[in-house]
Tab-separated table of C-alpha atoms in Angstrom:
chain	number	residue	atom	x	y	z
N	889	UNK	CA	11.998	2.240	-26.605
N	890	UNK	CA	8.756	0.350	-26.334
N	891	UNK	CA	10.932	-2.716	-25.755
N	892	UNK	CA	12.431	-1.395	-23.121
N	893	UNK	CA	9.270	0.317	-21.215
N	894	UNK	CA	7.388	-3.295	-21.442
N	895	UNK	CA	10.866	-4.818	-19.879
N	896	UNK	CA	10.400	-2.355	-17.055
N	897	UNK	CA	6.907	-2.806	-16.556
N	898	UNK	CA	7.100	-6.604	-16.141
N	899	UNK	CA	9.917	-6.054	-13.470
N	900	UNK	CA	8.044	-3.608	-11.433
N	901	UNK	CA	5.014	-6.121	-11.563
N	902	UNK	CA	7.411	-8.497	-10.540
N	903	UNK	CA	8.578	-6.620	-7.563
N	904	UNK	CA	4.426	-6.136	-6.656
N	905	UNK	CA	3.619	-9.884	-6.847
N	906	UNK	CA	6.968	-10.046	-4.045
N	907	UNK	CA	5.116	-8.129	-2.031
N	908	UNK	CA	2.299	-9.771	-2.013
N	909	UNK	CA	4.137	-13.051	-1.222
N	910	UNK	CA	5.704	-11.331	1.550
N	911	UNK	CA	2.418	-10.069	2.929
N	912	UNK	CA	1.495	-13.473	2.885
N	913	UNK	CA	4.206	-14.899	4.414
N	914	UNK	CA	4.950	-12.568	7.021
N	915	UNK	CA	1.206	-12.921	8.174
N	916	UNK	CA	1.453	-16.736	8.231
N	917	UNK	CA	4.438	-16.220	10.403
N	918	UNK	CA	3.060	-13.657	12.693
N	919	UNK	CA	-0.269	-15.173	13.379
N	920	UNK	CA	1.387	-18.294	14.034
N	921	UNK	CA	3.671	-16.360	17.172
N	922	UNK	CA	0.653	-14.502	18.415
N	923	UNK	CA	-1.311	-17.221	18.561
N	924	UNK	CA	0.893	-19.541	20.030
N	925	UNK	CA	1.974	-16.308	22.321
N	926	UNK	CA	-1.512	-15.260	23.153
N	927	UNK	CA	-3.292	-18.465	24.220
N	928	UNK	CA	-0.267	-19.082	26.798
N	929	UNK	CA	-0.349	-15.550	28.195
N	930	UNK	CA	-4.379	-15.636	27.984
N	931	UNK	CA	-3.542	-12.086	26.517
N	932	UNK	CA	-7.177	-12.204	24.033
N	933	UNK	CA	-5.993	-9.540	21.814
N	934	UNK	CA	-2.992	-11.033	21.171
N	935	UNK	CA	-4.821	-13.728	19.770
N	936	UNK	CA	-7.321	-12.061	18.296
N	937	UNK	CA	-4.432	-10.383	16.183
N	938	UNK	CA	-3.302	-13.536	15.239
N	939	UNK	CA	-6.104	-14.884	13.938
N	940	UNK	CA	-6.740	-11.477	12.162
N	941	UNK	CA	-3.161	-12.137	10.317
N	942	UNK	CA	-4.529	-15.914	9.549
N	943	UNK	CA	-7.325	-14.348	7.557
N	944	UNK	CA	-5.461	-11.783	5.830
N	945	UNK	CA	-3.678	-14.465	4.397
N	946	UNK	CA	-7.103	-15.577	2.319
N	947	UNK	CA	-6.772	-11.938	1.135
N	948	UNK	CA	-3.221	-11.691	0.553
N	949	UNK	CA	-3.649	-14.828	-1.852
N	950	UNK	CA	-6.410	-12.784	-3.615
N	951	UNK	CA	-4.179	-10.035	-3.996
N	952	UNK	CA	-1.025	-11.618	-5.284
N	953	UNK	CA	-3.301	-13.809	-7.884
N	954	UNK	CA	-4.490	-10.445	-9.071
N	955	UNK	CA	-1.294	-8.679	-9.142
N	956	UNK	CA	0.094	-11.696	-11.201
N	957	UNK	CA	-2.868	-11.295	-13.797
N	958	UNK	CA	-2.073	-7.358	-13.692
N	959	UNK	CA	1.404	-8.567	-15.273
N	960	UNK	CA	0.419	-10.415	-18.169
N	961	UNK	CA	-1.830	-7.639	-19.362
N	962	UNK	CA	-5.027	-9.134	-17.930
N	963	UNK	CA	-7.955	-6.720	-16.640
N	964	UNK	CA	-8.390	-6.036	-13.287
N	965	UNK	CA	-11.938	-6.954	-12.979
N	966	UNK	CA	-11.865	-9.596	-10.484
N	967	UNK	CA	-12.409	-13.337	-11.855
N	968	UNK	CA	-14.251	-16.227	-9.966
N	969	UNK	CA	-11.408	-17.156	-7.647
N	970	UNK	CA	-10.228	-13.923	-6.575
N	971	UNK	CA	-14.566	-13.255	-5.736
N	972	UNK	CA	-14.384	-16.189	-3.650
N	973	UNK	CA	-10.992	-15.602	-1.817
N	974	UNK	CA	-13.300	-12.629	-0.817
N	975	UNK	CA	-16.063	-14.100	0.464
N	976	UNK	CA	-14.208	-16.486	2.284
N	977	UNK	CA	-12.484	-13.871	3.896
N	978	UNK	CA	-15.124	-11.859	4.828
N	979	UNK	CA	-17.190	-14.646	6.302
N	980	UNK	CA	-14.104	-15.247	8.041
N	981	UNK	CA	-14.004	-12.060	9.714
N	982	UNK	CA	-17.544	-11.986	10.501
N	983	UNK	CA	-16.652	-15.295	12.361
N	984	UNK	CA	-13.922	-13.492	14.001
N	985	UNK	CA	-15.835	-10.565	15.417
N	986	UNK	CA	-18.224	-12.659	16.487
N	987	UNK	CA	-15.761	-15.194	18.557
N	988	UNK	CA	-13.817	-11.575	19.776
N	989	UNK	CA	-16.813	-9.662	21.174
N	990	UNK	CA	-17.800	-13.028	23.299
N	991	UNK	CA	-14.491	-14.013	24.753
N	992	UNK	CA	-13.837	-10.069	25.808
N	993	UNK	CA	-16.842	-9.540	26.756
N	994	UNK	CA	-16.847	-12.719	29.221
N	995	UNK	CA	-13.535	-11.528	30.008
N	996	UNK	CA	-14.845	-7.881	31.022
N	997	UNK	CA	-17.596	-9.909	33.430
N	998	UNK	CA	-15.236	-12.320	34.655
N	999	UNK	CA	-12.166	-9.885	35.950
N	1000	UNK	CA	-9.356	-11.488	33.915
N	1001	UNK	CA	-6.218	-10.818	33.562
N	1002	UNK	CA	-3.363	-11.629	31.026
N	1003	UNK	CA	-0.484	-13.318	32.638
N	1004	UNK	CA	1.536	-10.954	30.525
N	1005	UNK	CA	1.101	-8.540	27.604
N	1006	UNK	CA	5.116	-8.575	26.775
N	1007	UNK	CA	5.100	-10.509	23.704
N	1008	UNK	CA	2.179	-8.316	22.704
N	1009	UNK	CA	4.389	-5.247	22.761
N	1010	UNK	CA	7.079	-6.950	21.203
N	1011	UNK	CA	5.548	-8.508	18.067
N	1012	UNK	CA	3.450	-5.288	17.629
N	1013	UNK	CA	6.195	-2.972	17.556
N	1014	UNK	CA	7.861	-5.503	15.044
N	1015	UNK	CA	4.361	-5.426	12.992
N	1016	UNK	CA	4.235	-1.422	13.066
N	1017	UNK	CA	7.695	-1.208	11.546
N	1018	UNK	CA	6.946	-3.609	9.116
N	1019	UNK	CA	3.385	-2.570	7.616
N	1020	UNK	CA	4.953	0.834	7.552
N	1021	UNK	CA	7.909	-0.649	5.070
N	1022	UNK	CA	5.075	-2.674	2.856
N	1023	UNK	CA	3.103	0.342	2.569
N	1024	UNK	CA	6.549	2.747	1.415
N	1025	UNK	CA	6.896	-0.128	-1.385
N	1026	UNK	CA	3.390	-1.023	-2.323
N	1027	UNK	CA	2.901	2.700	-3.360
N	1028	UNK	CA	5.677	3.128	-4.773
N	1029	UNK	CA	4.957	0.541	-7.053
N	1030	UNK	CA	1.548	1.500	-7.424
N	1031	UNK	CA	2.167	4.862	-8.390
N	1032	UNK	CA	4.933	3.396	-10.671
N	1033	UNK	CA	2.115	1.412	-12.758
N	1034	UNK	CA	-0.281	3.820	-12.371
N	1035	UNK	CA	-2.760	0.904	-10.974
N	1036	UNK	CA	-5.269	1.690	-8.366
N	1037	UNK	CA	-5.345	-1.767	-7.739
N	1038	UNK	CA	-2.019	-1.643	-6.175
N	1039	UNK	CA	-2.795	1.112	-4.034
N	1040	UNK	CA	-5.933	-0.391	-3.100
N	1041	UNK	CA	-3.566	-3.383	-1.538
N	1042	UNK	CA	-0.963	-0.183	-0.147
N	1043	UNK	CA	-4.410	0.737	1.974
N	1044	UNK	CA	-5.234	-2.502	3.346
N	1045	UNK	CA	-1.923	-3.244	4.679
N	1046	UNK	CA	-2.790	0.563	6.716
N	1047	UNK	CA	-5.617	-1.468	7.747
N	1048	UNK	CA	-3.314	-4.019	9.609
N	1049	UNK	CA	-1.109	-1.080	10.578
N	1050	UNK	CA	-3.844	0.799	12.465
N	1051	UNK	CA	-4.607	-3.488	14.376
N	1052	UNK	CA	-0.957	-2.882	15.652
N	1053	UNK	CA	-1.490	0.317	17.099
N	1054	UNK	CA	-4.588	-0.914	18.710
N	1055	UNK	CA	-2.453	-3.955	19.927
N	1056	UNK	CA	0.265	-1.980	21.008
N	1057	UNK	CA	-2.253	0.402	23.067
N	1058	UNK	CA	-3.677	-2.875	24.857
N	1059	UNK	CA	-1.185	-4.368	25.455
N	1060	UNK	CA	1.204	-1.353	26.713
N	1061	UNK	CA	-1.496	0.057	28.429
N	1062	UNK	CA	-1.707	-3.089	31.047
N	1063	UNK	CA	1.827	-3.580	31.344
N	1064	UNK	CA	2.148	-0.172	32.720
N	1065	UNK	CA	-1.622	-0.753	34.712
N	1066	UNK	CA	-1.967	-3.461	35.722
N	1067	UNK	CA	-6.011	-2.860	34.487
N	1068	UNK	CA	-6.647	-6.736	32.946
N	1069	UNK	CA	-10.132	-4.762	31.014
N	1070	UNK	CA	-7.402	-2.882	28.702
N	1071	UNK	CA	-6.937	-6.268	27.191
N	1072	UNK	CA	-10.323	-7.096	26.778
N	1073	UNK	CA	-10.801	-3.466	25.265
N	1074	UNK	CA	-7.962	-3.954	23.015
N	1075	UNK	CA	-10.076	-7.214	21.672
N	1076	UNK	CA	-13.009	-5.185	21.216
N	1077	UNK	CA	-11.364	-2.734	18.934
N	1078	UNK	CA	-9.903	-4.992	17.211
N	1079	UNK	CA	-13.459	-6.733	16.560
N	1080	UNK	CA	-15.170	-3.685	15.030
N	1081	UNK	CA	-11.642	-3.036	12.475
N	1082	UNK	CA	-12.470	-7.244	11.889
N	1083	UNK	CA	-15.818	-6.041	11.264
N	1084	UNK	CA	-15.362	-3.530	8.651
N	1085	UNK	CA	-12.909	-5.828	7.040
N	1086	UNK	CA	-15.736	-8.496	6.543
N	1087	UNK	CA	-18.252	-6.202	5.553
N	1088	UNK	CA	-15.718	-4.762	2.700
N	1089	UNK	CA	-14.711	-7.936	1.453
N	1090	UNK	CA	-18.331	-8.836	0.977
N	1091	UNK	CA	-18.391	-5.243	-1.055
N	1092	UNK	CA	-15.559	-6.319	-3.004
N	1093	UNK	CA	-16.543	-9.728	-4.105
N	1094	UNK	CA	-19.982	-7.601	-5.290
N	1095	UNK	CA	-17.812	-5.442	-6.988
N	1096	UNK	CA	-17.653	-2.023	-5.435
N	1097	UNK	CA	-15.082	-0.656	-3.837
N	1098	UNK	CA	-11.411	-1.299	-4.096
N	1099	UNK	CA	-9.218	-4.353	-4.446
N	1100	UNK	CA	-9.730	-5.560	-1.154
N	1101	UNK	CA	-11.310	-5.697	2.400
N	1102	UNK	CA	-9.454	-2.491	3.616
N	1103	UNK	CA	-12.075	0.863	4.015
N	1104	UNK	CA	-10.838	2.250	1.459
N	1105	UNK	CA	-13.033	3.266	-1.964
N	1106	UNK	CA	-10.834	3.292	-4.829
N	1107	UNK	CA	-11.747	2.244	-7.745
N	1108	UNK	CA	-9.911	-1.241	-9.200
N	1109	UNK	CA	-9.592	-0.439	-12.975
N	1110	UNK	CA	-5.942	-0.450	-13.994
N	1111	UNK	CA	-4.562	2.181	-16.661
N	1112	UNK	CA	-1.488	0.416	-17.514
C-alpha cells in the first residue's frame, strides 16, 4: 500500500513538472508571435505582452526546478538558484514597467495609432483559453499533493490570465473604435500587473509570500 501511494505520488509530480515545461514553452512561443506581431503592427501592448511572456519564462524555470525538487522529497524552501531566478525576474519586470509607461505614454502625446490590433485579438483569445486549461490542471494537481507550492504556481498563471483580458480589452476595444489611446491604455495596465509582478518576485526571493511573482500570499511549505 505504501508502495503503491509513493508510485502515485511521483507520477502526479511528474505530471506538475509537465506543466511547468509547458508554461515555459508555451510562453517562449507566444512572446516570440507577439513580439514579432506587435512591433510590425506598432500595436505597444501587444508587445508589451510579449515581453511579459519572455520574463515569465525566468519564472517558469524557477517553478519547474522547484516542482522537480518537490518530487524527490526535497523541502520547499527555496535554494540559491530558484532566489535568483527571482530576482532576475523581478528586476526584469521593473525594467519592463519602466520601458511600458514611456513608450505609451509618448504614444498618448504623440496620437498613434496601431496599424492593426487583429493579431492582438487573436493570440489573446488563444492565451485566455489556454491559462484557463493550465490553471484546471495545476490545481488539480496541487490539491492532489496537498502542496501550496503548486497552487501558488495555479495563481500566477491567473496572473497571466487577467494580462490577456487586459490585451483582449485593448486590443478589441480599437478594432471596434478606431481610438489609437485604447492601445496605449492597454500598455499601461499591463505596466502596473508588470509592476506587482516585480515587486512580488522581489518578496519571494526574501522569502514571504508564495512560490512566485503572482499577488497571491500563500504560504510555500509543502505537506506531502
Amino acid at each position: 500500500m505504501f508502495c503503491n501511494k509513493m508510485l502515485e505520488l511521483q507520477r502526479v509530480y511528474r505530471q506538475a513538472s509537465l506543466l511547468a515545461l509547458i508554461t515555459i514553452y508555451y510562453n517562449l512561443l507566444e512572446g516570440a508571435v507577439s513580439v514579432w506581431f506587435g512591433a510590425g503592427d506598432e500595436t505597444i501592448s501587444l508587445f508589451g505582452f510579449g515581453i511579459d511572456s519572455f520574463v515569465e519564462v525566468i519564472s517558469g524555470v524557477g517553478i519547474w526546478h522547484m516542482v522537480r525538487r518537490l518530487g524527490r522529497g526535497e523541502t520547499a524552501d527555496r535554494d540559491p538558484f530558484e532566489r535568483q531566478a527571482l530576482r532576475i525576474t523581478g528586476g526584469a519586470f521593473y525594467l519592463l514597467t519602466a520601458g511600458l509607461i514611456a513608450t505609451a505614454s509618448a504614444s498618448l502625446f504623440q496620437g498613434h495609432q496601431p496599424q492593426t490590433t487583429r493579431w492582438g485579438i487573436v493570440i489573446s483569445l488563444i492565451s485566455i483559453v489556454s491559462m484557463q486549461a493550465l490553471i484546471h490542471f495545476k490545481t488539480k494537481v496541487g490539491t492532489a499533493l496537498n502542496s501550496p507550492a503548486i497552487l501558488a504556481d495555479a495563481a500566477c498563471t491567473r496572473t497571466c490570465l487577467r494580462l490577456s483580458v487586459v490585451l483582449l480589452a485593448a486590443s478589441l476595444g480599437f478594432q471596434l473604435t478606431g481610438i489609437g489611446s485604447l492601445d496605449a491604455v492597454g500598455s499601461l495596465i499591463i505596466a502596473v500587473l508588470s509592476f506587482w509582478e516585480g515587486r512580488e518576485a522581489f518578496e519571494k526571493a526574501r522569502g514571504l509570500g508564495c512560490g512566485c511573482s503572482c499577488g497571491c500570499t500563500t504560504s510555500t511549505k509543502s505537506d506531502h
